PDB file of C-alpha atoms and ligand atoms in Angstrom:
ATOM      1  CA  UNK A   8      36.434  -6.813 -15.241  1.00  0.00           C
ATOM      2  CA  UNK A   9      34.257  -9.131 -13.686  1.00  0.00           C
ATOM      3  CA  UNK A  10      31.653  -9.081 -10.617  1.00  0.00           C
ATOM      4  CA  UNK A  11      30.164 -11.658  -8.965  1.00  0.00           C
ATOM      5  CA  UNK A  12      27.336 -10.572  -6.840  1.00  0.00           C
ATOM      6  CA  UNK A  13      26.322 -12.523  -3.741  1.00  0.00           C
ATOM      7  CA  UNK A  14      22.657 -11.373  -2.555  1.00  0.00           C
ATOM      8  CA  UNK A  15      19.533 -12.807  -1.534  1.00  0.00           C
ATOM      9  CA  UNK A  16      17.718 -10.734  -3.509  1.00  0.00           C
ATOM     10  CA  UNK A  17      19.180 -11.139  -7.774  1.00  0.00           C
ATOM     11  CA  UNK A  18      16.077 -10.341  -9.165  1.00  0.00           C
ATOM     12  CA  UNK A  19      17.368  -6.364  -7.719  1.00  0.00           C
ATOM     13  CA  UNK A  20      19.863  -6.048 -10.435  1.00  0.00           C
ATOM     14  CA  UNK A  21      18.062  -7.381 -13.578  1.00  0.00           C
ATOM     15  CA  UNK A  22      16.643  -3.518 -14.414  1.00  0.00           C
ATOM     16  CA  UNK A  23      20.097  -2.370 -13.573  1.00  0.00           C
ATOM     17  CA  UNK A  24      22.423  -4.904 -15.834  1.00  0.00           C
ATOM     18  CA  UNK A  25      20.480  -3.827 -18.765  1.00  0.00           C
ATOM     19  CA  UNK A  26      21.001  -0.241 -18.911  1.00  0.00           C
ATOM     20  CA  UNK A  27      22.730   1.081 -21.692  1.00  0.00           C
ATOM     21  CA  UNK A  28      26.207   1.724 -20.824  1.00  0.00           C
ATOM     22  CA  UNK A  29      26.363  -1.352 -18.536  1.00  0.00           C
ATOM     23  CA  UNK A  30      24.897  -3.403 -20.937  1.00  0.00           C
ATOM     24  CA  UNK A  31      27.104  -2.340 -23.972  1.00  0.00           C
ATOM     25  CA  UNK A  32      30.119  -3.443 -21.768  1.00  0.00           C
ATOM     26  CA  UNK A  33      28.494  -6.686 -21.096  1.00  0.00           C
ATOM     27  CA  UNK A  34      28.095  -6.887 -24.473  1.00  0.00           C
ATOM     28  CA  UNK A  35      31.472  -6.136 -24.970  1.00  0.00           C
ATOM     29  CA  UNK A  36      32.911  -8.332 -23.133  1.00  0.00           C
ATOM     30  CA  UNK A  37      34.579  -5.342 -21.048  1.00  0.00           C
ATOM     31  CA  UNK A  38      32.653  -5.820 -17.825  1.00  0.00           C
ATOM     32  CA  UNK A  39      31.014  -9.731 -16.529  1.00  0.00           C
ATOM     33  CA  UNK A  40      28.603  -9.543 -14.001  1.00  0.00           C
ATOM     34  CA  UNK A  41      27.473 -12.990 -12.388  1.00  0.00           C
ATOM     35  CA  UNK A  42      24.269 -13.229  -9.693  1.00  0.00           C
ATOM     36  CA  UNK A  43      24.487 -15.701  -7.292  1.00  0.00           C
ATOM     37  CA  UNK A  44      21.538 -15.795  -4.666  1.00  0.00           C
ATOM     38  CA  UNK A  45      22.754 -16.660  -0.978  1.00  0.00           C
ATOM     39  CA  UNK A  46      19.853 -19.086  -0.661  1.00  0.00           C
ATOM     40  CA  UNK A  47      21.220 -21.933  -2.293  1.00  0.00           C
ATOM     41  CA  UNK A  48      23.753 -22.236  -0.339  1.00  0.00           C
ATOM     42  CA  UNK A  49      21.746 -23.001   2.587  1.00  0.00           C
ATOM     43  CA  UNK A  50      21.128 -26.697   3.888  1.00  0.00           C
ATOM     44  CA  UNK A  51      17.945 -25.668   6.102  1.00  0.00           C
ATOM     45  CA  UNK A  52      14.708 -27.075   4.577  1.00  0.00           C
ATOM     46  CA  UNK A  53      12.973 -23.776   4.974  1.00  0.00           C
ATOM     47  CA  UNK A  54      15.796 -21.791   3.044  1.00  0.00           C
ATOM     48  CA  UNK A  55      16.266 -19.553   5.619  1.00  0.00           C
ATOM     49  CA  UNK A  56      19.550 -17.956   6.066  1.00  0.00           C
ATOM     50  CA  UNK A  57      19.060 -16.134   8.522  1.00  0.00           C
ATOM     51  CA  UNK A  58      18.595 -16.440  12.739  1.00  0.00           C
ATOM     52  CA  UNK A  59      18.048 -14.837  15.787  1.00  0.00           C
ATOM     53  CA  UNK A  60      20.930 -12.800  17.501  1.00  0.00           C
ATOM     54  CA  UNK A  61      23.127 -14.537  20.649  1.00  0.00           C
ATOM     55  CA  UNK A  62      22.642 -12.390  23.501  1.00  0.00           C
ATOM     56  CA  UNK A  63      19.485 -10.764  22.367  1.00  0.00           C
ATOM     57  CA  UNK A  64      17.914  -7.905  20.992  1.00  0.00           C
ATOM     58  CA  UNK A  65      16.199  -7.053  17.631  1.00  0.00           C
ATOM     59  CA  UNK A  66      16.556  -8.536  14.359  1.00  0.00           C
ATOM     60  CA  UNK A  67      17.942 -11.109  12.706  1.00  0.00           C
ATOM     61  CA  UNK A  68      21.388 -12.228  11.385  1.00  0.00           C
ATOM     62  CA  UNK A  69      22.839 -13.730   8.506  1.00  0.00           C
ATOM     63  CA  UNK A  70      24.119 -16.989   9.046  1.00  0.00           C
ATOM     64  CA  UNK A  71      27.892 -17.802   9.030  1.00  0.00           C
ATOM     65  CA  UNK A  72      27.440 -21.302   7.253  1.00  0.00           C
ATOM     66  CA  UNK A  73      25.311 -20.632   3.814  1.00  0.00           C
ATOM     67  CA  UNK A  74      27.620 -17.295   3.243  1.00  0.00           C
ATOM     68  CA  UNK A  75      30.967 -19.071   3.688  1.00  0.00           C
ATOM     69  CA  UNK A  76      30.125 -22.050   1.284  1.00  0.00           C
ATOM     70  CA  UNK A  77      28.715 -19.914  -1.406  1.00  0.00           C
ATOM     71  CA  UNK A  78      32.041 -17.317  -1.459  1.00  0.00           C
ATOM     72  CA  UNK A  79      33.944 -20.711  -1.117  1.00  0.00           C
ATOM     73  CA  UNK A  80      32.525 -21.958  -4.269  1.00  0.00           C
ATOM     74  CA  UNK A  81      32.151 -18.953  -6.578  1.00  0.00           C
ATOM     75  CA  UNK A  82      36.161 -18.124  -5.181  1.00  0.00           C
ATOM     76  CA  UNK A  83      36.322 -21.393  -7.447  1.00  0.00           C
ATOM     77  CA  UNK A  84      34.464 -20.537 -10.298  1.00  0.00           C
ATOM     78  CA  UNK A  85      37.443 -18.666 -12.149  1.00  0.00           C
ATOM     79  CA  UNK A  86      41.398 -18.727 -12.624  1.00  0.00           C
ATOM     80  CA  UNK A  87      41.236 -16.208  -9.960  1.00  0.00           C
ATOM     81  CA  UNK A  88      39.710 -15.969  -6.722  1.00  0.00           C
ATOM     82  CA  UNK A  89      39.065 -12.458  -6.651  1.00  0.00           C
ATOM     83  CA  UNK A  90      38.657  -9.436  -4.292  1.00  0.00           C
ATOM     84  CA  UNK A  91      36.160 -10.070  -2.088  1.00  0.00           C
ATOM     85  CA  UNK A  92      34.545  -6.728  -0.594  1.00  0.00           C
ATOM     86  CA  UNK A  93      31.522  -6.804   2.011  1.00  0.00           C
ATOM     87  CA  UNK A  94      29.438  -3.959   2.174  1.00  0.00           C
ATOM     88  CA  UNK A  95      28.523  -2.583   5.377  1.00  0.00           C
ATOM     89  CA  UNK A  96      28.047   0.778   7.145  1.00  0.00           C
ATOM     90  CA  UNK A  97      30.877  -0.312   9.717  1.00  0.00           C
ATOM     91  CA  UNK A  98      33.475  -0.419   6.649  1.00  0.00           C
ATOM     92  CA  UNK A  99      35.898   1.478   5.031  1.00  0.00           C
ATOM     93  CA  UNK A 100      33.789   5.002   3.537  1.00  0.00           C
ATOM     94  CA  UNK A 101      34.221   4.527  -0.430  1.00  0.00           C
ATOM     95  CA  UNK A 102      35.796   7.332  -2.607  1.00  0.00           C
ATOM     96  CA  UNK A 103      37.026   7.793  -6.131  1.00  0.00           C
ATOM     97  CA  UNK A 104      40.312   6.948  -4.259  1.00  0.00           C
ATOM     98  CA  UNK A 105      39.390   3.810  -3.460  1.00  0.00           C
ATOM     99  CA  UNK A 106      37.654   3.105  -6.838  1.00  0.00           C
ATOM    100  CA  UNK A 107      41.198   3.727  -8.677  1.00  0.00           C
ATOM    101  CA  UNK A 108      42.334   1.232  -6.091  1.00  0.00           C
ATOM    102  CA  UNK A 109      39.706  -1.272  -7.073  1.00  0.00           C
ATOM    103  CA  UNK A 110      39.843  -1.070 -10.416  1.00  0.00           C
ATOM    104  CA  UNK A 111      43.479  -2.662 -10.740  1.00  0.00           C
ATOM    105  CA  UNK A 112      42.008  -5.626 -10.091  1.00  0.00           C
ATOM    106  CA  UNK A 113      40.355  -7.743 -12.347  1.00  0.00           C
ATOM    107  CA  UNK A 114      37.915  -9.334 -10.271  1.00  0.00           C
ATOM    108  CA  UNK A 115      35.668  -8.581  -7.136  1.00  0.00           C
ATOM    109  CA  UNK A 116      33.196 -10.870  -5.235  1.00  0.00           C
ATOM    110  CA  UNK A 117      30.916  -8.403  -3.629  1.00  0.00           C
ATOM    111  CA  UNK A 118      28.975  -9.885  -0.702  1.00  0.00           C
ATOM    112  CA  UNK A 119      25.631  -7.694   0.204  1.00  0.00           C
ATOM    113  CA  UNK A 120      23.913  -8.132   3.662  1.00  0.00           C
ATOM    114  CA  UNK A 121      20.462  -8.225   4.660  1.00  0.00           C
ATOM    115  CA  UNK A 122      18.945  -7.980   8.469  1.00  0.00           C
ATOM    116  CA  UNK A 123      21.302  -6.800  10.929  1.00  0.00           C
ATOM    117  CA  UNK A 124      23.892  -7.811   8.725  1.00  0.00           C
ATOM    118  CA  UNK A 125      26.687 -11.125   9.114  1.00  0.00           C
ATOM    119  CA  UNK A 126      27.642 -13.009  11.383  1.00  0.00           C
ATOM    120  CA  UNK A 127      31.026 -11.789  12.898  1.00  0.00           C
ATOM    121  CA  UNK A 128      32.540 -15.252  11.804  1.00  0.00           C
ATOM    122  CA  UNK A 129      32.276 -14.829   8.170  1.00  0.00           C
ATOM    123  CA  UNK A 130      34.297 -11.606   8.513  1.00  0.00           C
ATOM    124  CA  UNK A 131      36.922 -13.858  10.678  1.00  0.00           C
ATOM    125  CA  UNK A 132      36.817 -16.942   8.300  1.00  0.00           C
ATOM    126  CA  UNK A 133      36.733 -14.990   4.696  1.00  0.00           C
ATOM    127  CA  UNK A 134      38.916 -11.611   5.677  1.00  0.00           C
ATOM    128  CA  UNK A 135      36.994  -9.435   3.288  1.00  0.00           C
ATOM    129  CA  UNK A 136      37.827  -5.684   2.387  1.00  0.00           C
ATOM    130  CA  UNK A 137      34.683  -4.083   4.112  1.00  0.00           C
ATOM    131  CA  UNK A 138      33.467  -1.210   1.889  1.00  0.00           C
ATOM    132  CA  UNK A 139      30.767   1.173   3.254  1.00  0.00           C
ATOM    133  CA  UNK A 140      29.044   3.811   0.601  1.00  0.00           C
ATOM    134  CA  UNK A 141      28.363   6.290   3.199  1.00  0.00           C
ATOM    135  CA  UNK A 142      27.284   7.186   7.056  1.00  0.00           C
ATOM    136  CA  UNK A 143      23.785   6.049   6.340  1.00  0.00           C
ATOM    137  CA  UNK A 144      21.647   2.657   6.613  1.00  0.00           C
ATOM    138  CA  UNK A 145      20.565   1.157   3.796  1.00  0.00           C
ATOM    139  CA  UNK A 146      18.168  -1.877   3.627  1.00  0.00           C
ATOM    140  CA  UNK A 147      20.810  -4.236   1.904  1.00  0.00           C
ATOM    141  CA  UNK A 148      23.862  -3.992   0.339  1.00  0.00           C
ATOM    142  CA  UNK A 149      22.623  -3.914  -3.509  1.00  0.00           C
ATOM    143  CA  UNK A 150      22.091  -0.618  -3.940  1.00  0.00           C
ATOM    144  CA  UNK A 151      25.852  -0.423  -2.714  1.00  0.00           C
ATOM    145  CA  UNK A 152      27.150  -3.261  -4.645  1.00  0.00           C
ATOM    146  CA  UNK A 153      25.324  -1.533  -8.002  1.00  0.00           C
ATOM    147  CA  UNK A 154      27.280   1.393  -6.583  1.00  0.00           C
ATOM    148  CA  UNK A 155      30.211   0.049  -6.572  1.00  0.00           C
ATOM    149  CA  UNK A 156      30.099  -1.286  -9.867  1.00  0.00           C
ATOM    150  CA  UNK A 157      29.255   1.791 -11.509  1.00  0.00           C
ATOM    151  CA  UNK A 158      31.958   3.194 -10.265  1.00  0.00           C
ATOM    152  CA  UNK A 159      34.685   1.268 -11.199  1.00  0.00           C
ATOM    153  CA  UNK A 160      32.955   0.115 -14.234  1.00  0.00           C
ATOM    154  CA  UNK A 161      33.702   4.174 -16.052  1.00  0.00           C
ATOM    155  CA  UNK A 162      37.637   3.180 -15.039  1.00  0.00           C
ATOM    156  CA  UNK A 163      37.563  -0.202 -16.890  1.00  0.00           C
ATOM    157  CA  UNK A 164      39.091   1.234 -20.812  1.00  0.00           C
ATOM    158  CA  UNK A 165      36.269   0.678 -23.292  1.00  0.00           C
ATOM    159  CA  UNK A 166      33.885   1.583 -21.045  1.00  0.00           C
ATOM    160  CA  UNK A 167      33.604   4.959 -21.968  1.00  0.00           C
ATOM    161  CA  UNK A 168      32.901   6.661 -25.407  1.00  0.00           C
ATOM    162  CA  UNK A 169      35.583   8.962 -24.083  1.00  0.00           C
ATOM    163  CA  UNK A 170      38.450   8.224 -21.542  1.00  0.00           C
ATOM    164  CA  UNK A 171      39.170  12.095 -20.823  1.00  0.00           C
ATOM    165  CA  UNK A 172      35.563  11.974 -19.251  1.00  0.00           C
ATOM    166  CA  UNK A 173      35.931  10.030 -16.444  1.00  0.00           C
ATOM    167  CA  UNK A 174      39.484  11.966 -16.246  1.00  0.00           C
ATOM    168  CA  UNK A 175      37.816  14.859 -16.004  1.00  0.00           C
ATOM    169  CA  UNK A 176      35.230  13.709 -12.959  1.00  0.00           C
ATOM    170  CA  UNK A 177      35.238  15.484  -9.619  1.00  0.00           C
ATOM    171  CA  UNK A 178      37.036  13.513  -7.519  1.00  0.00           C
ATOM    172  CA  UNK A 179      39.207  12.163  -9.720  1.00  0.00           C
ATOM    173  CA  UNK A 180      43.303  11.799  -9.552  1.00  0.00           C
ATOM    174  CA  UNK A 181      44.777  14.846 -11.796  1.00  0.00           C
ATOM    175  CA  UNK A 182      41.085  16.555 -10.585  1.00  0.00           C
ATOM    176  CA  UNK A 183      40.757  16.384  -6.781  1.00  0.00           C
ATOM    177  CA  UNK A 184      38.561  19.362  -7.120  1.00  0.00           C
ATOM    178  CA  UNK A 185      35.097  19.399  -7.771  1.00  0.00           C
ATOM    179  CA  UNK A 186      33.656  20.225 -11.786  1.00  0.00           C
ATOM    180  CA  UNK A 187      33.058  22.596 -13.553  1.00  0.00           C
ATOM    181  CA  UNK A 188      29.863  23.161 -15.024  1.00  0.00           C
ATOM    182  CA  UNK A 189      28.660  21.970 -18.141  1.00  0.00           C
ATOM    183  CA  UNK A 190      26.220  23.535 -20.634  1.00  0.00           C
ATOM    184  CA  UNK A 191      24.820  22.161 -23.722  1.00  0.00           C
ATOM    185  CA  UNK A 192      21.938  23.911 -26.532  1.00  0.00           C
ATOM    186  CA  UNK A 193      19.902  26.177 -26.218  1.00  0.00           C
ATOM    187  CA  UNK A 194      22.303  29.353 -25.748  1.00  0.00           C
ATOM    188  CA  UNK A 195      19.052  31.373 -24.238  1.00  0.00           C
ATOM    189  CA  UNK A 196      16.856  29.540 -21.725  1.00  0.00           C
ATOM    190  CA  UNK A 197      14.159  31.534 -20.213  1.00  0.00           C
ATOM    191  CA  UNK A 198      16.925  34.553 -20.507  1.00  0.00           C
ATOM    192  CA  UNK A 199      19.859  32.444 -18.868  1.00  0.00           C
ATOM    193  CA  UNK A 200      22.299  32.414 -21.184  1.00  0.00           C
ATOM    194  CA  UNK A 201      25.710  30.049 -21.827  1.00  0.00           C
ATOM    195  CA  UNK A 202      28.942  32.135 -20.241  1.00  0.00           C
ATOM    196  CA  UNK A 203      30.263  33.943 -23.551  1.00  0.00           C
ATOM    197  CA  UNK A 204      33.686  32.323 -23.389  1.00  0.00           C
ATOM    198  CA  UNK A 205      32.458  28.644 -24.016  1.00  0.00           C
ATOM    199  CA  UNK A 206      31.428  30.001 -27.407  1.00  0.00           C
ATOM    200  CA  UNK A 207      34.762  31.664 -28.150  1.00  0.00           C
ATOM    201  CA  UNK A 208      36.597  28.741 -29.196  1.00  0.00           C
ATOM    202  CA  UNK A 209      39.715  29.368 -27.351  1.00  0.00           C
ATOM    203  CA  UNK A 210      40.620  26.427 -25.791  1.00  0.00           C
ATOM    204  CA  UNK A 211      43.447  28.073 -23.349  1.00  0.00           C
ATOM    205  CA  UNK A 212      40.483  30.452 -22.167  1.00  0.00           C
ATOM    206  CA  UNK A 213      38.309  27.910 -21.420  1.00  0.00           C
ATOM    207  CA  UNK A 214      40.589  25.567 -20.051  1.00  0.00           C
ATOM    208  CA  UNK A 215      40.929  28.880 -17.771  1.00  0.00           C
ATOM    209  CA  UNK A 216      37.662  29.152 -17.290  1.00  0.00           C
ATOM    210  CA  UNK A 217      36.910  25.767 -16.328  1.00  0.00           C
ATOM    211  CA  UNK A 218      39.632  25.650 -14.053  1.00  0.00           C
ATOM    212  CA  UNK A 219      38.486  29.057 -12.079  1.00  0.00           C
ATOM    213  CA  UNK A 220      34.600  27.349 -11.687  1.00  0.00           C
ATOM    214  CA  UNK A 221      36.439  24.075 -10.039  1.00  0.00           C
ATOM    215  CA  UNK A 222      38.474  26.040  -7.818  1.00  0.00           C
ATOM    216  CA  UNK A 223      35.640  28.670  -6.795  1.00  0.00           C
ATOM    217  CA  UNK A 224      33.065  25.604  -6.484  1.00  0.00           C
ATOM    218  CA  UNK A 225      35.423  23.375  -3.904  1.00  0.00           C
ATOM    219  CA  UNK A 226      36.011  26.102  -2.137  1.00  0.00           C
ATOM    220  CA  UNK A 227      32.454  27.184  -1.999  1.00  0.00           C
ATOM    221  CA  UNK A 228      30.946  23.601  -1.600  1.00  0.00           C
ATOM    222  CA  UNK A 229      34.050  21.192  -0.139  1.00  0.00           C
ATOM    223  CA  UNK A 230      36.612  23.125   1.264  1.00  0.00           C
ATOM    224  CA  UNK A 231      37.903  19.584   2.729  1.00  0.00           C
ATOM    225  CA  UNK A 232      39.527  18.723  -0.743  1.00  0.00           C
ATOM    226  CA  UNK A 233      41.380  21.971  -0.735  1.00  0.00           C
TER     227      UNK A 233
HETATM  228  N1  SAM B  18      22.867  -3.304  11.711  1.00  0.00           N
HETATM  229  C1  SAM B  18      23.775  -2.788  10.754  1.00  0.00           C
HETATM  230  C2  SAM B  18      24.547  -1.600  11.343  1.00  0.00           C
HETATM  231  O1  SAM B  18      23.957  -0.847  12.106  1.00  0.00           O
HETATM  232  O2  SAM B  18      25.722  -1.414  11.021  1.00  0.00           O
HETATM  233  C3  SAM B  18      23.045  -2.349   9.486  1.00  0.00           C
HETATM  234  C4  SAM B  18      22.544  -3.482   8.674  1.00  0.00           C
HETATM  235  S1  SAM B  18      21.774  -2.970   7.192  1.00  0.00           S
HETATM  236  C5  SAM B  18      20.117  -2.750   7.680  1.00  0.00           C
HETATM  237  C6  SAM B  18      21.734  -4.411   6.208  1.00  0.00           C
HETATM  238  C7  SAM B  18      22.802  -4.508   5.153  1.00  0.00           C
HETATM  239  O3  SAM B  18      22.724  -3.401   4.287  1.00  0.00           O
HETATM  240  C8  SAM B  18      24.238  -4.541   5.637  1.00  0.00           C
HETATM  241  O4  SAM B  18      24.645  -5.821   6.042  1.00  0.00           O
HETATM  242  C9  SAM B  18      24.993  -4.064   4.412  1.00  0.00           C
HETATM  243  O5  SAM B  18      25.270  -5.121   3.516  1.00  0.00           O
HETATM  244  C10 SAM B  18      24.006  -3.111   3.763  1.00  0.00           C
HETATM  245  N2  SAM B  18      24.296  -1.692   4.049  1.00  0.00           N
HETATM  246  C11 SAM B  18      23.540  -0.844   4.759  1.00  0.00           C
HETATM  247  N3  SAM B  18      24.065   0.373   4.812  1.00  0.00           N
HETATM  248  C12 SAM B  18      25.197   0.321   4.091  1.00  0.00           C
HETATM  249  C13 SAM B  18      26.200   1.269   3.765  1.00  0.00           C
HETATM  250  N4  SAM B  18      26.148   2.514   4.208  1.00  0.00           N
HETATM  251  N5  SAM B  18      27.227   0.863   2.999  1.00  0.00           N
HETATM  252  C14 SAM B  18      27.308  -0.410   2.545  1.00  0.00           C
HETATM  253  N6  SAM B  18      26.383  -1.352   2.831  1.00  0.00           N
HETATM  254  C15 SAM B  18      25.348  -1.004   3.587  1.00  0.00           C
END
């Protein structure tokens, strides 16, 4: 799967692409992701790529011009143009729904806003899928765009050490319920033990188990999924 990642700011992921399970895939040749910085695309002598808003009011915007020439050219930069997704707060709320969506696809452009965000044209001229992480403001869309890709990245096959994991996430299609939880050693912390039937070994009682925990956390913490 590959990423290209259209920002002003690249120097944001370089902490992020090196983590380990990220950078395994890379390494793997599972997951590609390319940086691209907005900037260069711009033909003002100052670099800016940004201006003041028609009509008024605070802020700045993201020009039309420097955006649509650098999707234009990284669109050209493989067989396929790709998916292009904008983040922003006014788009479509992300979910693991959306993610198994995504993930068909072998290639996204993600375009991540600074300011006030773009100028309505590039929206008209480009058509992206607008993707928002959440009903919150965030600063710039890298932090969504690193979102993104760690979401879809656990879908991509490889990816995991273990496929039934990601399977197995809240959210997930075959789980639309919440976990379960997890435990791991010691079986006695500070008098809080491990529930006795994960140390049983049967597998149909825990299965059981682990189903009962899902159901009585949804309903507990999201009754929306129900
Ligand atoms: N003025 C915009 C509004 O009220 O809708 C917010 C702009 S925000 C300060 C700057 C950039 O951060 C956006 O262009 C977008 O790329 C990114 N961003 C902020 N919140 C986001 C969210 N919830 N989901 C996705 N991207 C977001």
């Amino acid at each position: 799967m590959r990423f290209d990642v259209l920002t002003l700011f690249p120097e944001i992921f370089s902490g992020y692409v090196s983590q380990s399970l990220l950078s395994k895939a890379i390494e793997n040749g599972l997951v590609q992701i390319d940086l691209h910085d907005i900037r260069k695309w711009t033909l003002d002598k100052h670099q800016r790529v940004d201006d003041r808003p028609y009509g008024g009011g605070p802020g700045m915007v993201m020009q039309v011009e420097p955006v649509v020439e650098c999707v234009e050219a990284v669109q050209k930069t493989g067989e396929n143009p790709g998916n292009l997704i904008m983040l922003t707060p006014t788009g479509k709320p992300l979910n693991q729904r959306l993610v198994e969506e995504l993930v068909q696809c072998p290639r996204h452009i993600l375009l991540c806003g600074r300011y006030e965000g773009f100028d309505q044209r590039v929206v008209d001229i480009l058509n992206p899928q607008e993707i928002s992480i959440g009903d919150y403001i965030l600063n710039g869309g890298e932090v969504g765009a690193m979102a993104l890709i760690d979401s879809m990245i656990r879908l991509v096959p490889g990816v995991l050490g273990d496929e039934q994991s990601s399977q197995d996430d809240s959210f997930s299609t075959g789980n639309r319920l919440l976990e379960f939880p997890h435990y791991t050693r010691p079986r006695d912390f500070r008098g809080r033990t491990v529930p006795e039937v994960l140390l049983s070994g049967d597998h149909g009682a825990i299965a059981q188990w682990r189903q009962e925990q899902s159901l009585q956390r949804t309903r507990e913490r999201r009754e929306d999924l129900l």
